[in-house]
PDB file of C-alpha atoms in Angstrom:
ATOM      1  CA  UNK A   1       0.104  -0.129  -0.024  1.00 43.00           C
ATOM      2  CA  UNK A   2       1.418   3.469  -0.890  1.00 41.00           C
ATOM      3  CA  UNK A   3       1.399   6.091   1.438  1.00 42.00           C
ATOM      4  CA  UNK A   4       0.920   9.654   0.010  1.00 43.00           C
ATOM      5  CA  UNK A   5       1.163  12.915   1.862  1.00 36.00           C
ATOM      6  CA  UNK A   6      -2.217  14.259   0.816  1.00 43.00           C
ATOM      7  CA  UNK A   7      -4.622  16.104   3.102  1.00 43.00           C
ATOM      8  CA  UNK A   8      -7.665  13.896   2.362  1.00 52.00           C
ATOM      9  CA  UNK A   9     -10.430  15.668   0.886  1.00 67.00           C
ATOM     10  CA  UNK A  10      -9.281  18.983   1.519  1.00 49.00           C
ATOM     11  CA  UNK A  11      -7.806  21.976  -0.588  1.00 38.00           C
ATOM     12  CA  UNK A  12      -4.288  21.060  -0.224  1.00 39.00           C
ATOM     13  CA  UNK A  13      -2.934  17.881  -2.319  1.00 47.00           C
ATOM     14  CA  UNK A  14       0.196  16.189  -2.769  1.00 42.00           C
ATOM     15  CA  UNK A  15      -0.215  13.020  -4.794  1.00 42.00           C
ATOM     16  CA  UNK A  16       1.699  10.226  -6.048  1.00 41.00           C
ATOM     17  CA  UNK A  17      -0.610   8.390  -8.141  1.00 43.00           C
ATOM     18  CA  UNK A  18      -1.115   7.911 -12.053  1.00 44.00           C
ATOM     19  CA  UNK A  19      -0.402  10.827 -14.327  1.00 42.00           C
ATOM     20  CA  UNK A  20      -3.666  12.019 -15.979  1.00 49.00           C
ATOM     21  CA  UNK A  21      -1.976  11.904 -19.465  1.00 40.00           C
ATOM     22  CA  UNK A  22      -0.962   8.395 -19.184  1.00 39.00           C
ATOM     23  CA  UNK A  23      -1.486   6.314 -22.341  1.00 38.00           C
ATOM     24  CA  UNK A  24      -4.226   3.848 -22.553  1.00 39.00           C
ATOM     25  CA  UNK A  25      -3.226   0.043 -22.511  1.00 39.00           C
ATOM     26  CA  UNK A  26      -2.953  -1.194 -25.966  1.00 38.00           C
ATOM     27  CA  UNK A  27      -6.090  -2.941 -27.380  1.00 38.00           C
ATOM     28  CA  UNK A  28      -6.053  -6.687 -27.315  1.00 41.00           C
ATOM     29  CA  UNK A  29      -6.482  -8.155 -30.802  1.00 42.00           C
ATOM     30  CA  UNK A  30      -9.785  -9.688 -31.362  1.00 43.00           C
ATOM     31  CA  UNK A  31     -10.458 -13.308 -30.833  1.00 45.00           C
ATOM     32  CA  UNK A  32     -10.399 -15.395 -34.230  1.00 44.00           C
ATOM     33  CA  UNK A  33     -13.637 -16.986 -34.946  1.00 43.00           C
ATOM     34  CA  UNK A  34     -13.481 -20.648 -34.823  1.00 40.00           C
ATOM     35  CA  UNK A  35     -16.382 -22.647 -36.710  1.00 42.00           C
ATOM     36  CA  UNK A  36     -18.084 -25.538 -35.157  1.00 44.00           C
ATOM     37  CA  UNK A  37     -16.428 -28.725 -35.921  1.00 41.00           C
ATOM     38  CA  UNK A  38     -18.536 -31.475 -37.716  1.00 41.00           C
ATOM     39  CA  UNK A  39     -17.627 -34.983 -37.214  1.00 43.00           C
ATOM     40  CA  UNK A  40     -17.927 -37.730 -39.806  1.00 39.00           C
ATOM     41  CA  UNK A  41     -21.230 -39.504 -40.080  1.00 41.00           C
ATOM     42  CA  UNK A  42     -21.862 -42.386 -37.702  1.00 42.00           C
ATOM     43  CA  UNK A  43     -24.627 -44.929 -38.040  1.00 43.00           C
ATOM     44  CA  UNK A  44     -26.074 -42.778 -40.363  1.00 45.00           C
ATOM     45  CA  UNK A  45     -26.229 -39.469 -38.300  1.00 46.00           C
ATOM     46  CA  UNK A  46     -23.816 -36.502 -38.136  1.00 42.00           C
ATOM     47  CA  UNK A  47     -22.577 -34.950 -34.972  1.00 41.00           C
ATOM     48  CA  UNK A  48     -21.946 -31.368 -34.517  1.00 40.00           C
ATOM     49  CA  UNK A  49     -19.361 -30.802 -31.751  1.00 47.00           C
ATOM     50  CA  UNK A  50     -20.346 -27.754 -29.306  1.00 50.00           C
ATOM     51  CA  UNK A  51     -19.009 -24.534 -30.189  1.00 49.00           C
ATOM     52  CA  UNK A  52     -15.871 -23.354 -28.460  1.00 57.00           C
ATOM     53  CA  UNK A  53     -15.945 -20.838 -25.442  1.00 55.00           C
ATOM     54  CA  UNK A  54     -15.272 -17.975 -27.769  1.00 51.00           C
ATOM     55  CA  UNK A  55     -18.345 -18.325 -29.492  1.00 47.00           C
ATOM     56  CA  UNK A  56     -20.347 -18.432 -26.358  1.00 61.00           C
ATOM     57  CA  UNK A  57     -22.280 -15.188 -25.019  1.00 66.00           C
ATOM     58  CA  UNK A  58     -19.748 -12.717 -23.482  1.00 80.00           C
ATOM     59  CA  UNK A  59     -19.821 -12.695 -19.643  1.00 90.00           C
ATOM     60  CA  UNK A  60     -20.987  -9.759 -18.023  1.00 92.00           C
ATOM     61  CA  UNK A  61     -18.373  -7.027 -17.444  1.00 94.00           C
ATOM     62  CA  UNK A  62     -18.225  -4.251 -15.021  1.00 93.00           C
ATOM     63  CA  UNK A  63     -17.562  -2.172 -18.155  1.00 96.00           C
ATOM     64  CA  UNK A  64     -21.026  -2.755 -19.511  1.00 97.00           C
ATOM     65  CA  UNK A  65     -23.767  -0.157 -19.324  1.00 98.00           C
ATOM     66  CA  UNK A  66     -25.741  -0.089 -15.733  1.00 98.00           C
ATOM     67  CA  UNK A  67     -23.425  -3.323 -14.669  1.00 98.00           C
ATOM     68  CA  UNK A  68     -23.859  -4.690 -11.244  1.00 98.00           C
ATOM     69  CA  UNK A  69     -23.148  -8.214 -10.054  1.00 97.00           C
ATOM     70  CA  UNK A  70     -25.978 -10.564  -9.410  1.00 98.00           C
ATOM     71  CA  UNK A  71     -27.686 -10.161  -6.109  1.00 98.00           C
ATOM     72  CA  UNK A  72     -29.421 -13.108  -4.485  1.00 98.00           C
ATOM     73  CA  UNK A  73     -32.001 -14.011  -1.843  1.00 98.00           C
ATOM     74  CA  UNK A  74     -29.911 -14.667   1.297  1.00 98.00           C
ATOM     75  CA  UNK A  75     -27.025 -12.191   0.410  1.00 98.00           C
ATOM     76  CA  UNK A  76     -26.499  -9.149   2.708  1.00 98.00           C
ATOM     77  CA  UNK A  77     -24.003  -6.184   2.905  1.00 98.00           C
ATOM     78  CA  UNK A  78     -21.956  -7.541   5.917  1.00 98.00           C
ATOM     79  CA  UNK A  79     -19.224  -4.917   5.874  1.00 98.00           C
ATOM     80  CA  UNK A  80     -17.664  -2.326   3.813  1.00 97.00           C
ATOM     81  CA  UNK A  81     -15.407  -4.926   2.191  1.00 97.00           C
ATOM     82  CA  UNK A  82     -18.433  -7.389   1.517  1.00 98.00           C
ATOM     83  CA  UNK A  83     -20.749  -5.251  -0.140  1.00 98.00           C
ATOM     84  CA  UNK A  84     -23.525  -7.077  -2.264  1.00 98.00           C
ATOM     85  CA  UNK A  85     -25.481  -4.020  -3.124  1.00 98.00           C
ATOM     86  CA  UNK A  86     -28.595  -5.069  -1.237  1.00 99.00           C
ATOM     87  CA  UNK A  87     -29.196  -1.697   0.335  1.00 98.00           C
ATOM     88  CA  UNK A  88     -28.807  -0.223  -3.233  1.00 99.00           C
ATOM     89  CA  UNK A  89     -31.343  -2.906  -4.433  1.00 99.00           C
ATOM     90  CA  UNK A  90     -33.973  -2.105  -1.915  1.00 99.00           C
ATOM     91  CA  UNK A  91     -33.805   1.640  -2.392  1.00 99.00           C
ATOM     92  CA  UNK A  92     -34.159   1.273  -6.146  1.00 99.00           C
ATOM     93  CA  UNK A  93     -37.013  -1.098  -5.663  1.00 99.00           C
ATOM     94  CA  UNK A  94     -38.460   1.453  -3.177  1.00 98.00           C
ATOM     95  CA  UNK A  95     -38.006   4.354  -5.849  1.00 98.00           C
ATOM     96  CA  UNK A  96     -39.634   1.924  -8.634  1.00 98.00           C
ATOM     97  CA  UNK A  97     -42.766   1.633  -6.330  1.00 98.00           C
ATOM     98  CA  UNK A  98     -42.643  -2.055  -5.807  1.00 98.00           C
ATOM     99  CA  UNK A  99     -41.048  -2.421  -1.987  1.00 98.00           C
ATOM    100  CA  UNK A 100     -42.395  -0.840   1.057  1.00 98.00           C
ATOM    101  CA  UNK A 101     -40.053  -2.813   3.259  1.00 97.00           C
ATOM    102  CA  UNK A 102     -37.018  -1.504   5.352  1.00 97.00           C
ATOM    103  CA  UNK A 103     -33.525  -0.691   3.766  1.00 98.00           C
ATOM    104  CA  UNK A 104     -31.234  -3.043   5.892  1.00 98.00           C
ATOM    105  CA  UNK A 105     -29.052  -4.641   3.724  1.00 98.00           C
ATOM    106  CA  UNK A 106     -30.633  -8.272   3.925  1.00 98.00           C
ATOM    107  CA  UNK A 107     -32.040  -9.797   0.932  1.00 98.00           C
ATOM    108  CA  UNK A 108     -35.294 -11.213   2.702  1.00 98.00           C
ATOM    109  CA  UNK A 109     -38.333 -12.928   1.161  1.00 98.00           C
ATOM    110  CA  UNK A 110     -40.069  -9.680   0.917  1.00 98.00           C
ATOM    111  CA  UNK A 111     -36.995  -8.275  -0.961  1.00 98.00           C
ATOM    112  CA  UNK A 112     -37.280 -11.252  -3.451  1.00 98.00           C
ATOM    113  CA  UNK A 113     -40.883 -10.718  -3.808  1.00 98.00           C
ATOM    114  CA  UNK A 114     -40.492  -6.811  -4.856  1.00 99.00           C
ATOM    115  CA  UNK A 115     -37.804  -8.054  -7.460  1.00 99.00           C
ATOM    116  CA  UNK A 116     -40.439 -10.498  -8.890  1.00 98.00           C
ATOM    117  CA  UNK A 117     -42.944  -7.725  -9.089  1.00 98.00           C
ATOM    118  CA  UNK A 118     -40.389  -5.529 -10.979  1.00 99.00           C
ATOM    119  CA  UNK A 119     -39.390  -8.323 -13.356  1.00 98.00           C
ATOM    120  CA  UNK A 120     -42.859  -9.047 -14.197  1.00 98.00           C
ATOM    121  CA  UNK A 121     -43.672  -5.442 -14.713  1.00 98.00           C
ATOM    122  CA  UNK A 122     -40.665  -4.874 -17.130  1.00 98.00           C
ATOM    123  CA  UNK A 123     -41.221  -8.447 -19.198  1.00 98.00           C
ATOM    124  CA  UNK A 124     -38.162 -10.005 -17.267  1.00 98.00           C
ATOM    125  CA  UNK A 125     -38.058 -13.558 -16.149  1.00 98.00           C
ATOM    126  CA  UNK A 126     -39.637 -13.932 -12.589  1.00 98.00           C
ATOM    127  CA  UNK A 127     -36.707 -15.481 -10.786  1.00 98.00           C
ATOM    128  CA  UNK A 128     -36.594 -13.272  -7.553  1.00 98.00           C
ATOM    129  CA  UNK A 129     -32.776 -12.907  -8.374  1.00 98.00           C
ATOM    130  CA  UNK A 130     -31.462  -9.483  -9.203  1.00 98.00           C
ATOM    131  CA  UNK A 131     -29.178 -10.651 -12.166  1.00 98.00           C
ATOM    132  CA  UNK A 132     -27.646  -8.292 -14.548  1.00 98.00           C
ATOM    133  CA  UNK A 133     -30.483  -8.061 -16.716  1.00 98.00           C
ATOM    134  CA  UNK A 134     -32.711  -6.781 -13.763  1.00 98.00           C
ATOM    135  CA  UNK A 135     -30.038  -4.602 -12.635  1.00 98.00           C
ATOM    136  CA  UNK A 136     -29.866  -2.903 -15.941  1.00 98.00           C
ATOM    137  CA  UNK A 137     -33.448  -2.206 -16.217  1.00 98.00           C
ATOM    138  CA  UNK A 138     -33.780  -1.240 -12.541  1.00 99.00           C
ATOM    139  CA  UNK A 139     -30.902   1.241 -12.594  1.00 98.00           C
ATOM    140  CA  UNK A 140     -32.148   2.870 -15.750  1.00 98.00           C
ATOM    141  CA  UNK A 141     -35.804   3.219 -14.464  1.00 98.00           C
ATOM    142  CA  UNK A 142     -34.336   4.747 -10.864  1.00 98.00           C
ATOM    143  CA  UNK A 143     -31.857   7.368 -11.939  1.00 98.00           C
ATOM    144  CA  UNK A 144     -33.492  10.374 -10.121  1.00 98.00           C
ATOM    145  CA  UNK A 145     -33.721  14.018 -10.989  1.00 98.00           C
ATOM    146  CA  UNK A 146     -33.058  13.317 -14.923  1.00 97.00           C
ATOM    147  CA  UNK A 147     -34.434  16.828 -15.541  1.00 98.00           C
ATOM    148  CA  UNK A 148     -31.875  18.410 -13.162  1.00 98.00           C
ATOM    149  CA  UNK A 149     -28.992  16.816 -14.662  1.00 98.00           C
ATOM    150  CA  UNK A 150     -26.722  19.666 -16.431  1.00 98.00           C
ATOM    151  CA  UNK A 151     -26.364  19.837 -20.087  1.00 98.00           C
ATOM    152  CA  UNK A 152     -22.528  19.436 -19.656  1.00 98.00           C
ATOM    153  CA  UNK A 153     -23.044  15.924 -18.299  1.00 98.00           C
ATOM    154  CA  UNK A 154     -24.290  14.826 -21.691  1.00 98.00           C
ATOM    155  CA  UNK A 155     -21.435  16.684 -23.784  1.00 98.00           C
ATOM    156  CA  UNK A 156     -18.769  14.626 -25.591  1.00 98.00           C
ATOM    157  CA  UNK A 157     -16.358  12.362 -23.676  1.00 98.00           C
ATOM    158  CA  UNK A 158     -16.687  10.932 -20.363  1.00 98.00           C
ATOM    159  CA  UNK A 159     -18.609  13.007 -17.723  1.00 99.00           C
ATOM    160  CA  UNK A 160     -19.326  12.060 -13.970  1.00 99.00           C
ATOM    161  CA  UNK A 161     -21.800  14.199 -12.381  1.00 99.00           C
ATOM    162  CA  UNK A 162     -22.555  14.308  -8.547  1.00 99.00           C
ATOM    163  CA  UNK A 163     -26.003  15.486  -7.390  1.00 99.00           C
ATOM    164  CA  UNK A 164     -25.403  16.472  -3.652  1.00 98.00           C
ATOM    165  CA  UNK A 165     -29.065  16.506  -3.018  1.00 98.00           C
ATOM    166  CA  UNK A 166     -29.765  13.005  -4.189  1.00 98.00           C
ATOM    167  CA  UNK A 167     -26.675  11.203  -3.179  1.00 98.00           C
ATOM    168  CA  UNK A 168     -26.325  10.175  -6.886  1.00 99.00           C
ATOM    169  CA  UNK A 169     -23.403   9.981  -9.360  1.00 99.00           C
ATOM    170  CA  UNK A 170     -24.435   9.586 -12.999  1.00 99.00           C
ATOM    171  CA  UNK A 171     -21.732   8.670 -15.570  1.00 99.00           C
ATOM    172  CA  UNK A 172     -22.284   9.818 -19.188  1.00 98.00           C
ATOM    173  CA  UNK A 173     -20.298   8.525 -22.441  1.00 98.00           C
ATOM    174  CA  UNK A 174     -20.667  10.697 -25.440  1.00 98.00           C
ATOM    175  CA  UNK A 175     -24.179  11.960 -24.203  1.00 98.00           C
ATOM    176  CA  UNK A 176     -25.400   8.361 -23.368  1.00 98.00           C
ATOM    177  CA  UNK A 177     -26.140   7.360 -19.825  1.00 98.00           C
ATOM    178  CA  UNK A 178     -23.484   4.768 -18.919  1.00 98.00           C
ATOM    179  CA  UNK A 179     -24.143   4.168 -15.185  1.00 98.00           C
ATOM    180  CA  UNK A 180     -25.356   5.650 -11.856  1.00 98.00           C
ATOM    181  CA  UNK A 181     -24.378   4.842  -8.416  1.00 99.00           C
ATOM    182  CA  UNK A 182     -25.260   6.040  -4.716  1.00 99.00           C
ATOM    183  CA  UNK A 183     -22.874   7.924  -3.074  1.00 99.00           C
ATOM    184  CA  UNK A 184     -22.285  10.420  -0.180  1.00 98.00           C
ATOM    185  CA  UNK A 185     -20.241  13.599  -0.241  1.00 98.00           C
ATOM    186  CA  UNK A 186     -18.912  16.159   2.371  1.00 98.00           C
ATOM    187  CA  UNK A 187     -20.568  17.045   5.640  1.00 98.00           C
ATOM    188  CA  UNK A 188     -21.951  20.642   6.298  1.00 97.00           C
ATOM    189  CA  UNK A 189     -18.354  21.768   7.562  1.00 97.00           C
ATOM    190  CA  UNK A 190     -16.673  20.441   4.528  1.00 96.00           C
ATOM    191  CA  UNK A 191     -19.090  20.351   1.548  1.00 98.00           C
ATOM    192  CA  UNK A 192     -18.187  18.881  -1.783  1.00 98.00           C
ATOM    193  CA  UNK A 193     -17.661  22.003  -3.956  1.00 98.00           C
ATOM    194  CA  UNK A 194     -20.110  22.677  -6.706  1.00 98.00           C
ATOM    195  CA  UNK A 195     -18.874  23.401  -9.891  1.00 98.00           C
ATOM    196  CA  UNK A 196     -17.144  22.385 -13.164  1.00 98.00           C
ATOM    197  CA  UNK A 197     -14.004  20.367 -12.882  1.00 99.00           C
ATOM    198  CA  UNK A 198     -11.793  17.745 -14.724  1.00 98.00           C
ATOM    199  CA  UNK A 199      -9.870  14.930 -13.100  1.00 98.00           C
ATOM    200  CA  UNK A 200      -6.305  16.119 -12.586  1.00 98.00           C
ATOM    201  CA  UNK A 201      -4.722  13.332 -10.530  1.00 98.00           C
ATOM    202  CA  UNK A 202      -5.273   9.545  -9.932  1.00 98.00           C
ATOM    203  CA  UNK A 203      -4.115   7.138  -7.256  1.00 97.00           C
ATOM    204  CA  UNK A 204      -5.358   3.565  -7.240  1.00 97.00           C
ATOM    205  CA  UNK A 205      -3.980   2.830  -3.745  1.00 97.00           C
ATOM    206  CA  UNK A 206      -4.228   6.318  -2.075  1.00 96.00           C
ATOM    207  CA  UNK A 207      -3.857   6.642   1.678  1.00 93.00           C
ATOM    208  CA  UNK A 208      -4.220   9.951   3.660  1.00 82.00           C
ATOM    209  CA  UNK A 209      -1.221  10.610   5.886  1.00 71.00           C
ATOM    210  CA  UNK A 210      -3.474  13.025   7.794  1.00 73.00           C
ATOM    211  CA  UNK A 211      -6.233  10.882   8.733  1.00 75.00           C
ATOM    212  CA  UNK A 212      -4.612   7.407   8.168  1.00 80.00           C
ATOM    213  CA  UNK A 213      -7.682   6.761   5.868  1.00 88.00           C
ATOM    214  CA  UNK A 214      -7.588   4.563   2.933  1.00 93.00           C
ATOM    215  CA  UNK A 215      -8.753   6.121  -0.492  1.00 96.00           C
ATOM    216  CA  UNK A 216      -8.477   3.391  -3.041  1.00 98.00           C
ATOM    217  CA  UNK A 217      -9.350   4.257  -6.596  1.00 98.00           C
ATOM    218  CA  UNK A 218      -9.110   7.839  -5.966  1.00 98.00           C
ATOM    219  CA  UNK A 219      -9.520  10.232  -8.787  1.00 98.00           C
ATOM    220  CA  UNK A 220      -9.008  14.040  -7.872  1.00 98.00           C
ATOM    221  CA  UNK A 221     -11.165  16.742  -9.380  1.00 98.00           C
ATOM    222  CA  UNK A 222     -10.987  19.812  -6.905  1.00 98.00           C
ATOM    223  CA  UNK A 223      -8.045  20.266  -4.780  1.00 94.00           C
ATOM    224  CA  UNK A 224      -8.256  17.242  -2.424  1.00 93.00           C
ATOM    225  CA  UNK A 225     -11.719  16.496  -3.304  1.00 96.00           C
ATOM    226  CA  UNK A 226     -11.749  13.121  -5.094  1.00 98.00           C
ATOM    227  CA  UNK A 227     -14.073  10.254  -6.106  1.00 98.00           C
ATOM    228  CA  UNK A 228     -12.838   7.245  -4.032  1.00 98.00           C
ATOM    229  CA  UNK A 229     -13.921   3.883  -2.509  1.00 98.00           C
ATOM    230  CA  UNK A 230     -15.040   4.196   1.255  1.00 97.00           C
ATOM    231  CA  UNK A 231     -13.947   1.911   4.074  1.00 96.00           C
ATOM    232  CA  UNK A 232     -16.626   3.629   6.299  1.00 95.00           C
ATOM    233  CA  UNK A 233     -19.858   4.037   4.296  1.00 98.00           C
ATOM    234  CA  UNK A 234     -22.485   1.236   4.750  1.00 98.00           C
ATOM    235  CA  UNK A 235     -25.447   3.292   3.729  1.00 98.00           C
ATOM    236  CA  UNK A 236     -25.082   6.144   1.280  1.00 98.00           C
ATOM    237  CA  UNK A 237     -27.762   8.271   3.115  1.00 98.00           C
ATOM    238  CA  UNK A 238     -25.930   7.892   6.543  1.00 98.00           C
ATOM    239  CA  UNK A 239     -22.936  10.082   7.460  1.00 97.00           C
ATOM    240  CA  UNK A 240     -20.633  12.290   5.263  1.00 97.00           C
ATOM    241  CA  UNK A 241     -17.125  12.328   4.193  1.00 96.00           C
ATOM    242  CA  UNK A 242     -14.498  15.446   4.464  1.00 94.00           C
ATOM    243  CA  UNK A 243     -15.517  16.649   1.174  1.00 96.00           C
ATOM    244  CA  UNK A 244     -14.817  13.642  -0.961  1.00 97.00           C
ATOM    245  CA  UNK A 245     -17.351  11.640  -3.033  1.00 98.00           C
ATOM    246  CA  UNK A 246     -17.624   8.295  -1.322  1.00 98.00           C
ATOM    247  CA  UNK A 247     -18.440   5.213  -3.441  1.00 98.00           C
ATOM    248  CA  UNK A 248     -18.739   1.597  -2.390  1.00 98.00           C
ATOM    249  CA  UNK A 249     -15.474  -0.403  -2.982  1.00 98.00           C
ATOM    250  CA  UNK A 250     -16.827  -2.313  -6.003  1.00 98.00           C
ATOM    251  CA  UNK A 251     -18.382   0.867  -7.570  1.00 98.00           C
ATOM    252  CA  UNK A 252     -15.213   2.904  -7.251  1.00 98.00           C
ATOM    253  CA  UNK A 253     -13.364  -0.047  -8.861  1.00 98.00           C
ATOM    254  CA  UNK A 254     -16.008   0.205 -11.693  1.00 98.00           C
ATOM    255  CA  UNK A 255     -15.624   3.986 -12.370  1.00 98.00           C
ATOM    256  CA  UNK A 256     -11.893   3.324 -12.229  1.00 98.00           C
ATOM    257  CA  UNK A 257     -11.851   0.532 -14.764  1.00 98.00           C
ATOM    258  CA  UNK A 258     -13.997   2.847 -16.981  1.00 98.00           C
ATOM    259  CA  UNK A 259     -12.335   6.152 -16.666  1.00 98.00           C
ATOM    260  CA  UNK A 260      -8.911   5.741 -15.346  1.00 98.00           C
ATOM    261  CA  UNK A 261      -7.113   5.963 -18.700  1.00 98.00           C
ATOM    262  CA  UNK A 262      -9.519   8.687 -20.168  1.00 98.00           C
ATOM    263  CA  UNK A 263     -10.273  12.397 -19.651  1.00 98.00           C
ATOM    264  CA  UNK A 264     -12.840  12.642 -17.025  1.00 99.00           C
ATOM    265  CA  UNK A 265     -15.081  15.882 -16.767  1.00 98.00           C
ATOM    266  CA  UNK A 266     -16.773  16.251 -13.451  1.00 99.00           C
ATOM    267  CA  UNK A 267     -19.832  18.413 -12.396  1.00 99.00           C
ATOM    268  CA  UNK A 268     -20.848  18.797  -9.006  1.00 99.00           C
ATOM    269  CA  UNK A 269     -24.435  20.388  -8.454  1.00 98.00           C
ATOM    270  CA  UNK A 270     -27.520  20.372  -6.215  1.00 98.00           C
ATOM    271  CA  UNK A 271     -28.466  21.627  -2.706  1.00 98.00           C
ATOM    272  CA  UNK A 272     -26.275  19.991  -0.005  1.00 98.00           C
ATOM    273  CA  UNK A 273     -27.837  16.962   1.787  1.00 96.00           C
TER     274      UNK A 273
END
């Protein structure tokens, strides 16, 4: 773990992370398409071998639009290092109008029933499991305050926009909504600054020497304020940061995977909450 001398989420910053202008990794060559193999006829019948793995459906990736890992009945958000996105699921089901239970981070039978109700409403298989297809539709339907999202967020390139009032970050790519995450920002005494910014420094394994706080996947956009994974946040609507935008660890990792080698424009807006 690298240790930097930055003042976490404050105006002063010294960093030892990735330079913003670092080149993108070379693109991998596309996989060759291998046709199915047909065996000689046997007993009057021909046998077609199964297609190789390269031809099977691509496995969901954190770079996909609206990606979340599958969340299942019995899952729970046990700790900051074991987030299954159950609280997020319950919040979004509530906003979708299919769940009236508590947001407790435990995938109960009531949560599964609400997932089935949402799946039925949107023509999805009624499994009660929040798979990637269900998450994709659910996130799309529960991005809040769409009419309040600034026009800059929909401009060319990658744009991350934080709505302080709704504890929400939306990510756009060339005007297309790519994903949205639940987050928390600075406290009343150290609010996340509103305005238009651009990420100027990145540090994958950042640690504050002032607070001894881990700040992995840090992307700094205004002084010491950054998007980063939080080792304190369990519920995005409980507590605040010192000014940074806190994400769940898997969400910060996802934002990093999508944008760490790209120019990332940032807009912070909305009333403090």
